[in-house]
């Protein structure tokens, strides 16, 4: 089983994916967590290249997909086969939104490229953490080339995630609340999904 956490910058994906893994641990459920871009040791080495300034969007896409291919073959599929719950901080939806929509490659074309390259793997459940970017950006100190973009970019990211989230596997979570409240909602949805 694969569960992904998605959303714009500063929405709390890393915090909530960690809280979620703690919860799985407490319930005695086996899990594996990773982030993208990154994950396997090869993919972590690729991460700084992905953040280089001035890459065109197709190059970004190819980099993140090489990283994902390694993750899928070396980490994700073996863990799923062992019955572990794989928790991923950003996955295919970030690619559809950042490279597909914002990068102009197109959602459908990006999805096709993923299918053709063995990097299209749909999670079973996806949490989309949602906050008004004007508020979310106050929670972080902008560092990388995406975080440093103007507010209009972040508003488009939010809109694209919400449009994408109309699929069945997505659950949109209002993340503009205290961590405990957000986490409580996430755990309730996950527990009912996992039947625990
Ligand atoms: P983060 O690890 O701090 O969330 O940063 C990852 C950044 O990489 C974030 O701005 C979104 C971006 N990204 C893409 O553009 N495409 C992708 O496929 C993924 C996984 C991330």
CSV table of N, CA, C and O and ligand atoms in Angstrom, one decimal, residues 9 13 35-37 47 50-51 60 64 68 89-91 94-95 98-99 144 146-147, ligand 1:
chain,number,residue,atom,x,y,z
A,9,UNK,N,4.0,24.7,-1.0
A,9,UNK,CA,5.1,24.9,-0.1
A,9,UNK,C,4.6,25.3,1.3
A,9,UNK,O,3.6,26.1,1.4
A,13,UNK,N,3.6,19.0,4.9
A,13,UNK,CA,3.7,17.6,4.5
A,13,UNK,C,4.7,16.8,5.3
A,13,UNK,O,4.4,15.7,5.7
A,35,UNK,N,11.0,10.6,0.8
A,35,UNK,CA,10.6,11.9,0.2
A,35,UNK,C,11.1,11.9,-1.2
A,35,UNK,O,12.0,11.3,-1.6
A,36,UNK,N,10.4,12.8,-2.0
A,36,UNK,CA,10.8,13.0,-3.4
A,36,UNK,C,10.9,14.5,-3.7
A,36,UNK,O,10.0,15.2,-3.2
A,37,UNK,N,11.8,15.0,-4.5
A,37,UNK,CA,12.9,14.2,-5.1
A,37,UNK,C,13.9,13.8,-3.9
A,37,UNK,O,14.1,14.5,-3.0
A,47,UNK,N,18.9,14.9,-5.9
A,47,UNK,CA,18.1,16.0,-5.4
A,47,UNK,C,18.7,17.4,-5.7
A,47,UNK,O,18.0,18.3,-6.2
A,50,UNK,N,18.4,18.6,-9.2
A,50,UNK,CA,17.0,19.0,-9.5
A,50,UNK,C,16.7,20.4,-9.2
A,50,UNK,O,15.9,21.1,-9.8
A,51,UNK,N,17.4,20.9,-8.1
A,51,UNK,CA,17.2,22.3,-7.6
A,51,UNK,C,18.1,23.3,-8.3
A,51,UNK,O,18.0,24.5,-8.0
A,60,UNK,N,14.0,18.9,-15.8
A,60,UNK,CA,13.5,18.7,-14.4
A,60,UNK,C,12.7,17.4,-14.3
A,60,UNK,O,12.9,16.6,-13.4
A,64,UNK,N,13.6,14.0,-12.1
A,64,UNK,CA,12.7,13.5,-11.0
A,64,UNK,C,12.2,12.1,-11.4
A,64,UNK,O,12.1,11.3,-10.5
A,68,UNK,N,12.6,8.7,-9.3
A,68,UNK,CA,11.5,7.9,-9.0
A,68,UNK,C,11.6,6.5,-9.4
A,68,UNK,O,11.2,5.5,-8.7
A,89,UNK,N,6.5,11.5,0.9
A,89,UNK,CA,6.3,13.0,1.0
A,89,UNK,C,6.6,13.5,-0.4
A,89,UNK,O,7.7,13.7,-0.8
A,90,UNK,N,5.6,13.8,-1.1
A,90,UNK,CA,5.5,14.2,-2.6
A,90,UNK,C,5.7,12.9,-3.4
A,90,UNK,O,6.7,12.2,-3.2
A,91,UNK,N,4.9,12.9,-4.5
A,91,UNK,CA,5.0,11.7,-5.4
A,91,UNK,C,4.5,12.2,-6.8
A,91,UNK,O,4.7,13.3,-7.2
A,94,UNK,N,2.9,15.7,-7.5
A,94,UNK,CA,3.7,16.9,-7.5
A,94,UNK,C,4.3,17.1,-8.9
A,94,UNK,O,4.5,18.2,-9.4
A,95,UNK,N,4.6,15.9,-9.6
A,95,UNK,CA,5.1,16.0,-10.9
A,95,UNK,C,4.1,16.5,-11.9
A,95,UNK,O,4.3,17.4,-12.8
A,98,UNK,N,3.8,20.4,-10.8
A,98,UNK,CA,4.9,21.4,-11.0
A,98,UNK,C,5.4,21.3,-12.4
A,98,UNK,O,5.7,22.4,-13.0
A,99,UNK,N,5.6,20.1,-12.9
A,99,UNK,CA,6.2,20.1,-14.3
A,99,UNK,C,5.0,20.1,-15.3
A,99,UNK,O,5.1,20.7,-16.4
A,144,UNK,N,14.7,27.2,-1.8
A,144,UNK,CA,14.9,26.7,-3.1
A,144,UNK,C,14.2,27.5,-4.2
A,144,UNK,O,13.5,28.4,-3.9
A,146,UNK,N,11.8,26.9,-6.1
A,146,UNK,CA,10.3,26.9,-6.1
A,146,UNK,C,9.8,27.8,-5.0
A,146,UNK,O,8.9,28.6,-5.3
A,147,UNK,N,10.3,27.6,-3.8
A,147,UNK,CA,9.9,28.4,-2.7
A,147,UNK,C,10.0,29.9,-2.9
A,147,UNK,O,9.3,30.7,-2.4
B,1,LIG,P1,10.3,19.7,-0.6
B,1,LIG,O1,11.0,18.4,-0.5
B,1,LIG,O2,10.8,20.8,0.3
B,1,LIG,O3,8.8,19.6,-0.6
B,1,LIG,O4,10.7,20.3,-2.0
B,1,LIG,C1,10.6,19.6,-3.2
B,1,LIG,C2,10.3,20.6,-4.3
B,1,LIG,O5,10.4,19.9,-5.5
B,1,LIG,C3,9.0,21.2,-4.2
B,1,LIG,O6,9.1,22.6,-4.5
B,1,LIG,C4,8.2,20.6,-5.4
B,1,LIG,C5,9.3,20.1,-6.3
B,1,LIG,N1,8.9,18.9,-7.0
B,1,LIG,C6,8.7,19.0,-8.4
B,1,LIG,O7,8.8,20.1,-9.0
B,1,LIG,N2,8.3,17.8,-9.1
B,1,LIG,C7,8.2,16.6,-8.5
B,1,LIG,O8,7.9,15.6,-9.1
B,1,LIG,C8,8.5,16.6,-7.0
B,1,LIG,C9,8.4,15.2,-6.3
B,1,LIG,C10,8.8,17.7,-6.4
